XYZ file of C-alpha atoms in Angstrom:
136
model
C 66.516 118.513 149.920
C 68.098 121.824 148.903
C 69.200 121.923 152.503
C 71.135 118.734 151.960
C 72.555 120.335 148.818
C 73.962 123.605 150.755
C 75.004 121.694 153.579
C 77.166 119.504 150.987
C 78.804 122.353 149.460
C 79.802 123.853 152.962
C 81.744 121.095 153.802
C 83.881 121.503 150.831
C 81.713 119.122 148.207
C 82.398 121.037 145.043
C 80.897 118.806 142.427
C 77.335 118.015 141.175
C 76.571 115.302 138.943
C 73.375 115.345 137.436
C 71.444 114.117 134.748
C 67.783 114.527 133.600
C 66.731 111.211 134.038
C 67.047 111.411 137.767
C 64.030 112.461 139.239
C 63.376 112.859 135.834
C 64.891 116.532 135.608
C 64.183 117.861 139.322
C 67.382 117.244 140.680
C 68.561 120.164 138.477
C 65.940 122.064 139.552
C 66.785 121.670 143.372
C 70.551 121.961 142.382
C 69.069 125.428 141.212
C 67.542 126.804 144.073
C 70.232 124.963 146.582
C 72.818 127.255 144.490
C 70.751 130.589 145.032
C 72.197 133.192 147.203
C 75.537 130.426 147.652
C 77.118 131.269 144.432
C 78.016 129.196 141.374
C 81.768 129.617 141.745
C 81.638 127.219 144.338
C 80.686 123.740 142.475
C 81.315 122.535 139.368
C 78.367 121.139 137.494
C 78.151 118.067 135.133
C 75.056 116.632 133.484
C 74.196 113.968 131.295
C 71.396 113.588 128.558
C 70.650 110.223 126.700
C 67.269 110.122 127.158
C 64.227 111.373 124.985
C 60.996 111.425 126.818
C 58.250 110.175 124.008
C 55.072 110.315 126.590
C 55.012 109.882 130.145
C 56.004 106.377 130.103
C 57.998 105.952 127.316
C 61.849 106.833 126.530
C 63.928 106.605 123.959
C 68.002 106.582 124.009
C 68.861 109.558 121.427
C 72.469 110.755 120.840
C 71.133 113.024 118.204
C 73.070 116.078 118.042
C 69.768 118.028 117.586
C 67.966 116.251 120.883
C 71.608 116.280 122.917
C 71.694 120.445 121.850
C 68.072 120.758 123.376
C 68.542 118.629 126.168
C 71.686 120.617 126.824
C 69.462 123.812 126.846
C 66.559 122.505 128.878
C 69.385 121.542 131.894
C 70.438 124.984 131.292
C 67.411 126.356 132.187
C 66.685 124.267 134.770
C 69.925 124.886 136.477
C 70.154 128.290 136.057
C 72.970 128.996 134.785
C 74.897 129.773 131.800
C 77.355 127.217 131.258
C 77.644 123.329 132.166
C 81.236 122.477 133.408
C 81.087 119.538 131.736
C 79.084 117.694 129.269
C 78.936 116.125 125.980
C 79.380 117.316 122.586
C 82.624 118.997 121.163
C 80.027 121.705 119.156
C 78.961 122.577 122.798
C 82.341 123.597 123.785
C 82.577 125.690 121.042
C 79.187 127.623 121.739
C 80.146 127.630 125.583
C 77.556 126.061 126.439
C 80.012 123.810 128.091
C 83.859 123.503 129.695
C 84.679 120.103 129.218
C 83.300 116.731 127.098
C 83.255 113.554 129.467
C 81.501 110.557 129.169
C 79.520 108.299 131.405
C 79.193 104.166 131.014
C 81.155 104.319 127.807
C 83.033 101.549 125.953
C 86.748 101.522 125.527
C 85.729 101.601 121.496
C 83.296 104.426 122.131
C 86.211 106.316 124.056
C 88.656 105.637 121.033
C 85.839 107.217 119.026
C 85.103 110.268 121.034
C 89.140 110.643 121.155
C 89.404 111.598 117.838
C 86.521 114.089 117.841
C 87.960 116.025 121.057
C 90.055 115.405 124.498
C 87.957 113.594 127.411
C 88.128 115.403 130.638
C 86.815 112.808 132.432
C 85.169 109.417 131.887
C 82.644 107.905 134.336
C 82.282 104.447 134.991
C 79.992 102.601 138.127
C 81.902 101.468 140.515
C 79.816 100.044 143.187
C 79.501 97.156 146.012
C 77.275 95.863 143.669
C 79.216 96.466 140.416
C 82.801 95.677 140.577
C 83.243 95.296 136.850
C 85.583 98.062 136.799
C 88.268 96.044 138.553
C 88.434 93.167 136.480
């Protein structure tokens, strides 16, 4: 898979999206080691958190500012790296923990709300052959 990953970024791919519900959490981990020895210059890297893990078959949806700060850390580490180029929380930003605030699947009144708390780089939305909801 990492192979995949390089190959990607040397034909000009230069972002990742990740999140640690995928796999859950070893796509960062293969971002990781698919970044080592390529350098980190050469993507940008977004992640999303929404998900608290209560046991190994359970999860909760948390936008707790204490959980989204640890989650934040924990794709951090799994990364490897210092600083998410985009991500979530305004207090983030501020720490550098992160560049940018997007948001992913979000309402137009949940995009007036972040508004107000700090600019949106980007916002995500699933655009699919199977979802076409965007275009209506």
């Amino acid at each position: 898979m990492t192979e995949i990953i390089q190959h990607a970024i040397s034909t000009d791919i230069t972002f990742l999206d990740t999140s640690d519900i995928y796999g859950p959490q070893t796509n960062e981990v293969l971002i990781s080691k698919a970044l080592t020895g390529l350098g980190r210059e050469k993507v940008q890297l977004g992640t999303k958190f929404r998900f608290k893990y209560e046991s190994s078959n359970h999860m909760d949806v948390s936008g707790n500012p204490t959980y989204v700060k640890y989650a934040c850390e924990a794709s951090l580490k799994r990364l490897g790296v210092d600083c998410i180029d985009m991500g979530a929380l305004k207090e983030l930003v501020e720490e550098g923990k992160i560049k940018y605030v997007g948001l992913s699947e979000a309402s137009a009144s949940t995009i007036r709300r972040a508004l107000v708390v700090h600019p949106l780089t980007t916002i995500q939305i699933e655009w699919s052959l199977w979802r076409r909801d965007a275009e209506e």
